[in-house]
PDB file of C-alpha atoms in Angstrom:
ATOM      1  CA  MET X   1     -65.510  52.998  34.409  1.00 72.00           C
ATOM      2  CA  LEU X   2     -68.621  53.841  35.941  1.00 78.00           C
ATOM      3  CA  LEU X   3     -70.715  53.022  33.300  1.00 78.00           C
ATOM      4  CA  ASN X   4     -69.491  49.870  32.540  1.00 77.00           C
ATOM      5  CA  ALA X   5     -69.842  49.428  36.378  1.00 78.00           C
ATOM      6  CA  GLY X   6     -73.535  49.871  35.990  1.00 76.00           C
ATOM      7  CA  ALA X   7     -73.619  52.988  38.371  1.00 81.00           C
ATOM      8  CA  ARG X   8     -76.846  55.436  37.339  1.00 87.00           C
ATOM      9  CA  VAL X   9     -74.199  57.961  36.285  1.00 94.00           C
ATOM     10  CA  VAL X  10     -75.200  61.838  36.717  1.00 95.00           C
ATOM     11  CA  ALA X  11     -73.252  63.763  34.621  1.00 95.00           C
ATOM     12  CA  LEU X  12     -73.338  67.894  35.268  1.00 96.00           C
ATOM     13  CA  GLU X  13     -71.850  69.469  32.355  1.00 95.00           C
ATOM     14  CA  SER X  14     -70.988  73.779  32.245  1.00 94.00           C
ATOM     15  CA  ASP X  15     -70.142  73.888  28.569  1.00 94.00           C
ATOM     16  CA  ARG X  16     -72.718  73.902  26.575  1.00 94.00           C
ATOM     17  CA  ALA X  17     -70.696  73.375  23.047  1.00 95.00           C
ATOM     18  CA  PHE X  18     -70.642  69.317  24.833  1.00 95.00           C
ATOM     19  CA  ILE X  19     -74.346  68.678  25.703  1.00 95.00           C
ATOM     20  CA  PRO X  20     -75.025  67.524  22.255  1.00 95.00           C
ATOM     21  CA  ASP X  21     -72.330  64.731  22.274  1.00 95.00           C
ATOM     22  CA  LEU X  22     -73.462  64.016  25.621  1.00 94.00           C
ATOM     23  CA  ARG X  23     -77.109  63.887  25.490  1.00 94.00           C
ATOM     24  CA  SER X  24     -76.343  61.203  21.998  1.00 94.00           C
ATOM     25  CA  LEU X  25     -74.312  59.205  24.449  1.00 92.00           C
ATOM     26  CA  GLU X  26     -77.295  59.594  26.941  1.00 92.00           C
ATOM     27  CA  ASN X  27     -80.084  58.339  24.296  1.00 93.00           C
ATOM     28  CA  SER X  28     -77.819  54.681  23.946  1.00 91.00           C
ATOM     29  CA  LEU X  29     -77.640  53.944  27.237  1.00 87.00           C
ATOM     30  CA  HIS X  30     -81.539  53.394  28.036  1.00 82.00           C
ATOM     31  CA  GLY X  31     -81.779  55.344  31.326  1.00 84.00           C
ATOM     32  CA  GLN X  32     -78.437  54.898  32.774  1.00 91.00           C
ATOM     33  CA  LEU X  33     -76.573  57.959  32.078  1.00 94.00           C
ATOM     34  CA  GLU X  34     -78.183  61.163  32.931  1.00 95.00           C
ATOM     35  CA  VAL X  35     -76.842  64.864  31.244  1.00 96.00           C
ATOM     36  CA  VAL X  36     -77.550  67.577  33.224  1.00 96.00           C
ATOM     37  CA  HIS X  37     -76.360  71.721  32.246  1.00 96.00           C
ATOM     38  CA  CYS X  38     -75.073  72.667  35.647  1.00 96.00           C
ATOM     39  CA  ASP X  39     -71.782  73.358  37.129  1.00 96.00           C
ATOM     40  CA  PHE X  40     -71.272  71.844  39.758  1.00 96.00           C
ATOM     41  CA  PHE X  41     -69.077  74.021  41.944  1.00 95.00           C
ATOM     42  CA  ARG X  42     -71.641  77.156  40.775  1.00 94.00           C
ATOM     43  CA  LEU X  43     -74.636  75.368  42.929  1.00 95.00           C
ATOM     44  CA  ASP X  44     -76.188  77.408  45.289  1.00 94.00           C
ATOM     45  CA  PRO X  45     -73.920  80.853  44.321  1.00 88.00           C
ATOM     46  CA  LEU X  46     -74.408  83.823  47.272  1.00 77.00           C
ATOM     47  CA  GLY X  47     -77.929  85.328  47.246  1.00 68.00           C
ATOM     48  CA  CYS X  48     -81.277  84.924  45.836  1.00 66.00           C
ATOM     49  CA  GLY X  49     -83.573  84.770  43.035  1.00 66.00           C
ATOM     50  CA  SER X  50     -83.804  83.936  39.529  1.00 73.00           C
ATOM     51  CA  MET X  51     -81.025  81.531  38.466  1.00 79.00           C
ATOM     52  CA  LYS X  52     -80.329  80.520  35.012  1.00 86.00           C
ATOM     53  CA  PRO X  53     -77.688  77.449  33.864  1.00 87.00           C
ATOM     54  CA  PRO X  54     -74.970  76.304  34.364  1.00 93.00           C
ATOM     55  CA  ALA X  55     -75.813  78.465  38.027  1.00 93.00           C
ATOM     56  CA  MET X  56     -77.239  76.378  40.223  1.00 94.00           C
ATOM     57  CA  TYR X  57     -79.921  76.083  43.540  1.00 94.00           C
ATOM     58  CA  SER X  58     -78.613  72.247  44.817  1.00 95.00           C
ATOM     59  CA  GLU X  59     -82.849  71.980  45.677  1.00 94.00           C
ATOM     60  CA  LYS X  60     -83.263  72.388  42.622  1.00 94.00           C
ATOM     61  CA  LEU X  61     -80.918  69.634  40.503  1.00 95.00           C
ATOM     62  CA  PHE X  62     -81.627  66.536  43.280  1.00 96.00           C
ATOM     63  CA  GLU X  63     -85.088  67.261  43.379  1.00 96.00           C
ATOM     64  CA  HIS X  64     -85.089  67.369  39.643  1.00 94.00           C
ATOM     65  CA  LEU X  65     -82.842  64.009  39.623  1.00 95.00           C
ATOM     66  CA  GLY X  66     -85.599  62.297  42.977  1.00 95.00           C
ATOM     67  CA  ILE X  67     -83.095  62.553  45.261  1.00 95.00           C
ATOM     68  CA  LEU X  68     -84.989  62.751  48.757  1.00 96.00           C
ATOM     69  CA  ALA X  69     -82.802  63.538  51.560  1.00 97.00           C
ATOM     70  CA  VAL X  70     -82.179  61.501  54.488  1.00 98.00           C
ATOM     71  CA  PRO X  71     -80.142  61.404  58.406  1.00 97.00           C
ATOM     72  CA  TRP X  72     -76.800  62.259  58.434  1.00 97.00           C
ATOM     73  CA  THR X  73     -76.328  59.149  60.327  1.00 96.00           C
ATOM     74  CA  ALA X  74     -77.733  56.718  57.245  1.00 97.00           C
ATOM     75  CA  ASP X  75     -75.154  54.981  53.843  1.00 97.00           C
ATOM     76  CA  VAL X  76     -74.263  57.961  52.042  1.00 97.00           C
ATOM     77  CA  PRO X  77     -76.860  59.040  49.636  1.00 96.00           C
ATOM     78  CA  VAL X  78     -74.677  59.987  46.498  1.00 96.00           C
ATOM     79  CA  LYS X  79     -70.981  60.085  45.388  1.00 97.00           C
ATOM     80  CA  ILE X  80     -69.758  63.312  43.335  1.00 97.00           C
ATOM     81  CA  VAL X  81     -66.697  62.726  41.231  1.00 96.00           C
ATOM     82  CA  GLY X  82     -64.790  65.139  39.627  1.00 95.00           C
ATOM     83  CA  PHE X  83     -62.013  67.891  38.860  1.00 95.00           C
ATOM     84  CA  LEU X  84     -61.471  70.964  41.385  1.00 95.00           C
ATOM     85  CA  PRO X  85     -61.290  73.767  39.040  1.00 93.00           C
ATOM     86  CA  PRO X  86     -57.119  75.262  39.677  1.00 89.00           C
ATOM     87  CA  LYS X  87     -57.632  79.008  40.048  1.00 90.00           C
ATOM     88  CA  ARG X  88     -60.498  78.054  42.899  1.00 94.00           C
ATOM     89  CA  GLU X  89     -59.330  74.909  44.806  1.00 95.00           C
ATOM     90  CA  ARG X  90     -59.073  77.348  48.172  1.00 96.00           C
ATOM     91  CA  ASN X  91     -61.482  78.636  47.902  1.00 96.00           C
ATOM     92  CA  ILE X  92     -64.225  76.112  47.302  1.00 97.00           C
ATOM     93  CA  LEU X  93     -62.468  73.971  49.628  1.00 97.00           C
ATOM     94  CA  TRP X  94     -63.942  76.622  52.188  1.00 97.00           C
ATOM     95  CA  LYS X  95     -67.292  76.751  50.223  1.00 96.00           C
ATOM     96  CA  LEU X  96     -68.022  73.094  50.466  1.00 97.00           C
ATOM     97  CA  ILE X  97     -66.679  72.846  54.079  1.00 97.00           C
ATOM     98  CA  PHE X  98     -68.706  75.745  55.629  1.00 96.00           C
ATOM     99  CA  ALA X  99     -71.784  74.318  54.521  1.00 97.00           C
ATOM    100  CA  MET X 100     -70.586  70.390  55.639  1.00 98.00           C
ATOM    101  CA  TYR X 101     -70.803  71.937  59.151  1.00 97.00           C
ATOM    102  CA  GLU X 102     -73.967  73.703  58.497  1.00 96.00           C
ATOM    103  CA  ARG X 103     -75.796  70.695  56.631  1.00 97.00           C
ATOM    104  CA  ASN X 104     -76.361  73.588  54.009  1.00 96.00           C
ATOM    105  CA  SER X 105     -76.508  73.000  50.037  1.00 97.00           C
ATOM    106  CA  ILE X 106     -75.592  69.683  49.345  1.00 98.00           C
ATOM    107  CA  TYR X 107     -75.284  68.048  52.231  1.00 98.00           C
ATOM    108  CA  ARG X 108     -79.573  68.964  52.869  1.00 97.00           C
ATOM    109  CA  TYR X 109     -79.258  65.776  51.298  1.00 98.00           C
ATOM    110  CA  GLY X 110     -76.998  63.552  54.028  1.00 98.00           C
ATOM    111  CA  ARG X 111     -73.595  62.723  54.466  1.00 98.00           C
ATOM    112  CA  ILE X 112     -72.442  63.605  50.701  1.00 98.00           C
ATOM    113  CA  GLU X 113     -69.253  61.481  48.841  1.00 98.00           C
ATOM    114  CA  LEU X 114     -66.565  63.053  47.662  1.00 98.00           C
ATOM    115  CA  ASN X 115     -64.013  62.290  44.840  1.00 98.00           C
ATOM    116  CA  MET X 116     -62.105  65.372  43.649  1.00 97.00           C
ATOM    117  CA  PHE X 117     -58.737  65.553  41.922  1.00 96.00           C
ATOM    118  CA  VAL X 118     -56.717  68.604  44.045  1.00 95.00           C
ATOM    119  CA  SER X 119     -53.601  69.614  43.233  1.00 94.00           C
ATOM    120  CA  GLU X 120     -50.773  67.450  45.663  1.00 94.00           C
ATOM    121  CA  LYS X 121     -50.466  70.941  46.985  1.00 94.00           C
ATOM    122  CA  GLU X 122     -54.167  71.297  48.501  1.00 96.00           C
ATOM    123  CA  TYR X 123     -53.937  67.526  49.426  1.00 97.00           C
ATOM    124  CA  LYS X 124     -51.142  68.139  51.885  1.00 97.00           C
ATOM    125  CA  VAL X 125     -53.074  70.415  53.490  1.00 97.00           C
ATOM    126  CA  LEU X 126     -55.681  69.056  53.421  1.00 98.00           C
ATOM    127  CA  THR X 127     -53.727  65.477  55.669  1.00 98.00           C
ATOM    128  CA  ALA X 128     -51.535  67.695  57.622  1.00 98.00           C
ATOM    129  CA  LYS X 129     -50.406  66.298  60.708  1.00 98.00           C
ATOM    130  CA  PRO X 130     -49.610  68.589  63.966  1.00 98.00           C
ATOM    131  CA  GLY X 131     -46.801  69.585  63.767  1.00 97.00           C
ATOM    132  CA  GLU X 132     -46.076  69.720  60.033  1.00 97.00           C
ATOM    133  CA  LEU X 133     -46.301  74.341  60.317  1.00 95.00           C
ATOM    134  CA  ARG X 134     -45.728  74.737  56.706  1.00 94.00           C
ATOM    135  CA  SER X 135     -49.202  73.066  55.976  1.00 97.00           C
ATOM    136  CA  TYR X 136     -51.450  72.388  59.171  1.00 98.00           C
ATOM    137  CA  GLN X 137     -53.722  75.282  58.794  1.00 97.00           C
ATOM    138  CA  ALA X 138     -57.834  75.389  59.648  1.00 97.00           C
ATOM    139  CA  LEU X 139     -58.533  74.124  57.252  1.00 98.00           C
ATOM    140  CA  SER X 140     -56.818  70.421  57.886  1.00 98.00           C
ATOM    141  CA  VAL X 141     -58.405  70.213  61.695  1.00 98.00           C
ATOM    142  CA  LEU X 142     -61.637  71.076  60.052  1.00 98.00           C
ATOM    143  CA  TRP X 143     -61.682  68.903  57.647  1.00 98.00           C
ATOM    144  CA  GLN X 144     -59.994  66.112  59.288  1.00 98.00           C
ATOM    145  CA  THR X 145     -62.793  67.060  61.720  1.00 98.00           C
ATOM    146  CA  ALA X 146     -65.505  66.386  59.361  1.00 98.00           C
ATOM    147  CA  CYS X 147     -64.023  64.338  57.639  1.00 98.00           C
ATOM    148  CA  GLU X 148     -62.491  60.401  56.083  1.00 98.00           C
ATOM    149  CA  ILE X 149     -59.994  61.546  53.906  1.00 98.00           C
ATOM    150  CA  GLN X 150     -58.285  58.796  51.548  1.00 98.00           C
ATOM    151  CA  LEU X 151     -56.359  58.920  49.297  1.00 98.00           C
ATOM    152  CA  LEU X 152     -56.659  56.909  46.129  1.00 97.00           C
ATOM    153  CA  HIS X 153     -54.580  57.952  43.592  1.00 96.00           C
ATOM    154  CA  MET X 154     -51.595  60.223  42.140  1.00 95.00           C
ATOM    155  CA  GLU X 155     -51.547  60.611  38.475  1.00 92.00           C
ATOM    156  CA  PRO X 156     -49.206  63.321  36.908  1.00 90.00           C
ATOM    157  CA  TRP X 157     -49.754  66.730  36.154  1.00 81.00           C
ATOM    158  CA  SER X 158     -48.722  66.434  32.336  1.00 79.00           C
ATOM    159  CA  SER X 159     -51.318  63.566  32.171  1.00 81.00           C
ATOM    160  CA  PHE X 160     -54.323  65.876  31.155  1.00 73.00           C
ATOM    161  CA  LEU X 161     -53.031  69.084  29.095  1.00 68.00           C
ATOM    162  CA  THR X 162     -53.263  68.769  26.012  1.00 60.00           C
ATOM    163  CA  ASN X 163     -49.654  69.761  23.069  1.00 57.00           C
ATOM    164  CA  SER X 164     -49.851  72.797  21.452  1.00 52.00           C
ATOM    165  CA  LYS X 165     -49.219  73.074  17.539  1.00 53.00           C
ATOM    166  CA  THR X 166     -45.591  73.552  18.927  1.00 51.00           C
ATOM    167  CA  LYS X 167     -45.189  70.250  20.880  1.00 52.00           C
ATOM    168  CA  GLY X 168     -44.924  71.605  23.447  1.00 49.00           C
ATOM    169  CA  PHE X 169     -47.863  71.715  26.783  1.00 47.00           C
ATOM    170  CA  SER X 170     -50.180  73.797  26.122  1.00 46.00           C
ATOM    171  CA  ILE X 171     -50.259  75.333  29.083  1.00 47.00           C
ATOM    172  CA  PRO X 172     -47.045  76.925  30.059  1.00 48.00           C
ATOM    173  CA  ARG X 173     -45.432  74.472  32.655  1.00 51.00           C
ATOM    174  CA  SER X 174     -44.298  77.766  34.527  1.00 48.00           C
ATOM    175  CA  MET X 175     -48.778  78.738  34.777  1.00 47.00           C
ATOM    176  CA  LEU X 176     -48.655  74.942  36.215  1.00 51.00           C
ATOM    177  CA  LEU X 177     -49.603  74.438  39.985  1.00 50.00           C
ATOM    178  CA  PRO X 178     -46.425  74.238  42.303  1.00 53.00           C
ATOM    179  CA  ASN X 179     -46.801  70.854  42.219  1.00 60.00           C
ATOM    180  CA  ASP X 180     -46.383  67.341  40.373  1.00 79.00           C
ATOM    181  CA  HIS X 181     -49.365  65.538  40.809  1.00 89.00           C
ATOM    182  CA  LEU X 182     -52.890  65.607  40.743  1.00 93.00           C
ATOM    183  CA  CYS X 183     -54.839  63.216  43.913  1.00 96.00           C
ATOM    184  CA  LEU X 184     -57.587  61.714  43.747  1.00 97.00           C
ATOM    185  CA  VAL X 185     -59.390  62.659  47.168  1.00 98.00           C
ATOM    186  CA  ARG X 186     -62.899  60.653  48.803  1.00 98.00           C
ATOM    187  CA  MET X 187     -63.684  63.222  51.371  1.00 98.00           C
ATOM    188  CA  THR X 188     -66.586  61.094  53.243  1.00 98.00           C
ATOM    189  CA  PRO X 189     -68.020  63.075  56.187  1.00 98.00           C
ATOM    190  CA  TRP X 190     -67.847  61.377  59.021  1.00 98.00           C
ATOM    191  CA  LYS X 191     -71.384  59.847  61.018  1.00 97.00           C
ATOM    192  CA  ASN X 192     -70.998  61.170  64.345  1.00 96.00           C
ATOM    193  CA  LEU X 193     -69.703  65.044  63.576  1.00 97.00           C
ATOM    194  CA  PHE X 194     -73.238  66.006  65.197  1.00 96.00           C
ATOM    195  CA  THR X 195     -73.160  63.646  68.556  1.00 91.00           C
ATOM    196  CA  GLY X 196     -71.187  65.278  71.197  1.00 87.00           C
ATOM    197  CA  GLY X 197     -71.922  68.894  71.199  1.00 89.00           C
ATOM    198  CA  MET X 198     -71.613  69.680  68.073  1.00 94.00           C
ATOM    199  CA  THR X 199     -74.541  70.991  65.895  1.00 95.00           C
ATOM    200  CA  THR X 200     -74.907  72.850  62.408  1.00 95.00           C
ATOM    201  CA  THR X 201     -75.874  76.103  64.880  1.00 92.00           C
ATOM    202  CA  ASN X 202     -72.467  76.310  66.837  1.00 92.00           C
ATOM    203  CA  SER X 203     -70.201  75.385  64.535  1.00 93.00           C
ATOM    204  CA  SER X 204     -69.859  78.792  62.971  1.00 91.00           C
ATOM    205  CA  THR X 205     -68.033  79.200  66.749  1.00 90.00           C
ATOM    206  CA  PHE X 206     -65.569  75.953  66.262  1.00 94.00           C
ATOM    207  CA  PHE X 207     -65.170  77.860  62.105  1.00 92.00           C
ATOM    208  CA  LEU X 208     -63.820  80.638  64.823  1.00 90.00           C
ATOM    209  CA  MET X 209     -62.418  78.907  67.777  1.00 93.00           C
ATOM    210  CA  VAL X 210     -59.448  77.233  64.361  1.00 96.00           C
ATOM    211  CA  LYS X 211     -59.155  79.640  63.005  1.00 94.00           C
ATOM    212  CA  GLN X 212     -57.337  82.473  65.196  1.00 92.00           C
ATOM    213  CA  CYS X 213     -56.620  79.344  66.891  1.00 95.00           C
ATOM    214  CA  LEU X 214     -53.959  78.527  63.612  1.00 96.00           C
ATOM    215  CA  ALA X 215     -53.594  81.829  62.569  1.00 94.00           C
ATOM    216  CA  LYS X 216     -50.440  82.217  64.465  1.00 95.00           C
ATOM    217  CA  ARG X 217     -49.141  78.109  64.437  1.00 97.00           C
ATOM    218  CA  ARG X 218     -45.439  78.736  67.303  1.00 97.00           C
ATOM    219  CA  ALA X 219     -47.861  80.487  69.764  1.00 97.00           C
ATOM    220  CA  LYS X 220     -48.908  78.921  73.060  1.00 97.00           C
ATOM    221  CA  LEU X 221     -52.743  77.620  72.819  1.00 97.00           C
ATOM    222  CA  ILE X 222     -52.338  79.152  77.005  1.00 97.00           C
ATOM    223  CA  ASP X 223     -52.076  82.822  75.597  1.00 95.00           C
ATOM    224  CA  ARG X 224     -55.171  82.208  72.786  1.00 93.00           C
ATOM    225  CA  LEU X 225     -57.212  80.484  76.050  1.00 93.00           C
ATOM    226  CA  ASN X 226     -56.171  83.712  78.081  1.00 92.00           C
ATOM    227  CA  SER X 227     -56.533  85.858  76.028  1.00 89.00           C
ATOM    228  CA  TRP X 228     -60.388  84.779  75.208  1.00 87.00           C
ATOM    229  CA  SER X 229     -61.047  84.286  79.087  1.00 87.00           C
ATOM    230  CA  PRO X 230     -58.638  85.688  81.159  1.00 87.00           C
ATOM    231  CA  ASP X 231     -56.855  83.073  83.820  1.00 87.00           C
ATOM    232  CA  SER X 232     -59.137  80.433  82.341  1.00 90.00           C
ATOM    233  CA  GLY X 233     -56.492  78.194  80.730  1.00 92.00           C
ATOM    234  CA  SER X 234     -54.591  76.272  82.357  1.00 94.00           C
ATOM    235  CA  LYS X 235     -58.044  74.755  83.992  1.00 93.00           C
ATOM    236  CA  LEU X 236     -59.468  74.115  80.867  1.00 94.00           C
ATOM    237  CA  LEU X 237     -56.156  72.502  79.160  1.00 96.00           C
ATOM    238  CA  ARG X 238     -56.024  70.447  82.758  1.00 96.00           C
ATOM    239  CA  GLN X 239     -59.173  69.380  81.947  1.00 95.00           C
ATOM    240  CA  LEU X 240     -58.609  67.995  78.956  1.00 96.00           C
ATOM    241  CA  GLU X 241     -55.305  66.443  79.574  1.00 97.00           C
ATOM    242  CA  ILE X 242     -53.758  68.527  77.484  1.00 97.00           C
ATOM    243  CA  SER X 243     -50.090  70.680  78.073  1.00 97.00           C
ATOM    244  CA  GLU X 244     -49.627  73.960  79.076  1.00 96.00           C
ATOM    245  CA  ASN X 245     -47.256  74.369  77.075  1.00 97.00           C
ATOM    246  CA  ILE X 246     -48.388  73.063  73.485  1.00 98.00           C
ATOM    247  CA  ILE X 247     -48.237  75.244  70.333  1.00 98.00           C
ATOM    248  CA  THR X 248     -51.390  75.216  68.676  1.00 98.00           C
ATOM    249  CA  GLY X 249     -49.055  73.969  65.178  1.00 98.00           C
ATOM    250  CA  SER X 250     -49.530  70.850  67.381  1.00 98.00           C
ATOM    251  CA  VAL X 251     -52.841  70.736  68.494  1.00 98.00           C
ATOM    252  CA  TYR X 252     -54.789  67.057  66.669  1.00 98.00           C
ATOM    253  CA  PRO X 253     -58.383  67.990  65.711  1.00 98.00           C
ATOM    254  CA  GLU X 254     -59.721  65.559  68.093  1.00 97.00           C
ATOM    255  CA  GLU X 255     -58.312  67.648  70.836  1.00 98.00           C
ATOM    256  CA  TYR X 256     -59.504  70.939  68.917  1.00 97.00           C
ATOM    257  CA  ARG X 257     -62.909  69.326  68.894  1.00 97.00           C
ATOM    258  CA  ARG X 258     -62.821  68.362  72.342  1.00 96.00           C
ATOM    259  CA  LEU X 259     -62.070  71.570  73.344  1.00 95.00           C
ATOM    260  CA  PHE X 260     -64.500  73.552  71.635  1.00 94.00           C
ATOM    261  CA  GLU X 261     -67.497  70.922  73.159  1.00 93.00           C
ATOM    262  CA  ALA X 262     -65.505  71.520  76.643  1.00 93.00           C
ATOM    263  CA  MET X 263     -65.842  75.930  76.306  1.00 91.00           C
ATOM    264  CA  GLU X 264     -68.917  75.322  75.362  1.00 88.00           C
ATOM    265  CA  HIS X 265     -70.186  74.089  78.805  1.00 87.00           C
ATOM    266  CA  SER X 266     -68.455  76.427  80.436  1.00 85.00           C
ATOM    267  CA  LYS X 267     -69.585  79.379  81.945  1.00 81.00           C
ATOM    268  CA  GLU X 268     -65.436  81.390  81.724  1.00 79.00           C
ATOM    269  CA  PHE X 269     -66.253  81.248  78.261  1.00 75.00           C
ATOM    270  CA  SER X 270     -69.975  81.872  77.705  1.00 66.00           C
ATOM    271  CA  GLN X 271     -69.180  83.035  73.934  1.00 57.00           C
ATOM    272  CA  SER X 272     -66.850  85.266  75.468  1.00 53.00           C
ATOM    273  CA  TRP X 273     -64.548  84.888  72.224  1.00 55.00           C
ATOM    274  CA  LEU X 274     -67.283  85.415  69.911  1.00 57.00           C
ATOM    275  CA  TYR X 275     -67.337  88.370  67.473  1.00 52.00           C
ATOM    276  CA  ASP X 276     -69.694  88.867  64.852  1.00 43.00           C
ATOM    277  CA  GLU X 277     -67.510  91.267  62.660  1.00 40.00           C
ATOM    278  CA  PHE X 278     -65.165  87.473  61.638  1.00 50.00           C
ATOM    279  CA  LEU X 279     -67.832  85.986  61.449  1.00 49.00           C
ATOM    280  CA  GLU X 280     -69.837  88.369  58.935  1.00 49.00           C
ATOM    281  CA  ASN X 281     -66.223  88.486  57.396  1.00 50.00           C
ATOM    282  CA  THR X 282     -66.684  84.966  56.695  1.00 52.00           C
ATOM    283  CA  ARG X 283     -69.852  84.434  54.908  1.00 51.00           C
ATOM    284  CA  ASN X 284     -69.395  87.210  52.757  1.00 52.00           C
ATOM    285  CA  LEU X 285     -65.855  85.054  51.264  1.00 49.00           C
ATOM    286  CA  LYS X 286     -66.439  84.898  47.584  1.00 47.00           C
ATOM    287  CA  PHE X 287     -66.138  81.693  45.865  1.00 42.00           C
TER     288      PHE X 287
END
């Protein structure tokens, strides 16, 4: 469909066995398709040193493709289409959102748009609303603060399965994801993400605040604030016109951002709640 629309398509293929057929197709399309032996989800692994395909550094990939970095407020420079690996969905979503807030990896090149098939379960987390305590999590707030999230299509999971020799599904239903659909979701970073006090330098502090607040979604927000700076919660909530009785699981993403920016400018909260151990643990997550 992308080729029929006349788009320039770059196919990142992680399995070397499929490369010859893709190369043959590439040669017949007169430059419209380019095939690269690369796994998108193994871009920029932790550590440094030599890299062998399908793992790759995004800097090398984008340089090879002739893609230049643009300002964050410019139009979307690249659109990526793919499937999140079912067994690694949550870890990959965390890796991508870390990279976005720090403008690392693919996000060094601008507001990269993701069009990904994700499980219905993870889609519900990404788009959960305050008060939906089962689904509303730190990941919900961080993605909604950073991106416009649009559902483009829902497809039954069975459409992606092949039949086995026994005429049943090749993957037992007990092994499938706990939902009936895969959701094609477009995630476009907001142009104004890095305005009003949010920067690539202090975004890790925003991560810490959101994760700590939503660790207990029925806890009162004022209690969390007072644990960071005794007797300062009421003043801050009054300033932001947020109810002192609100629980952390009922706070909107935009309110968390306003709260963070107010704390950044407050002498009472000056880094008193930033724990190096927590930040170190988040950076050591295995993806």
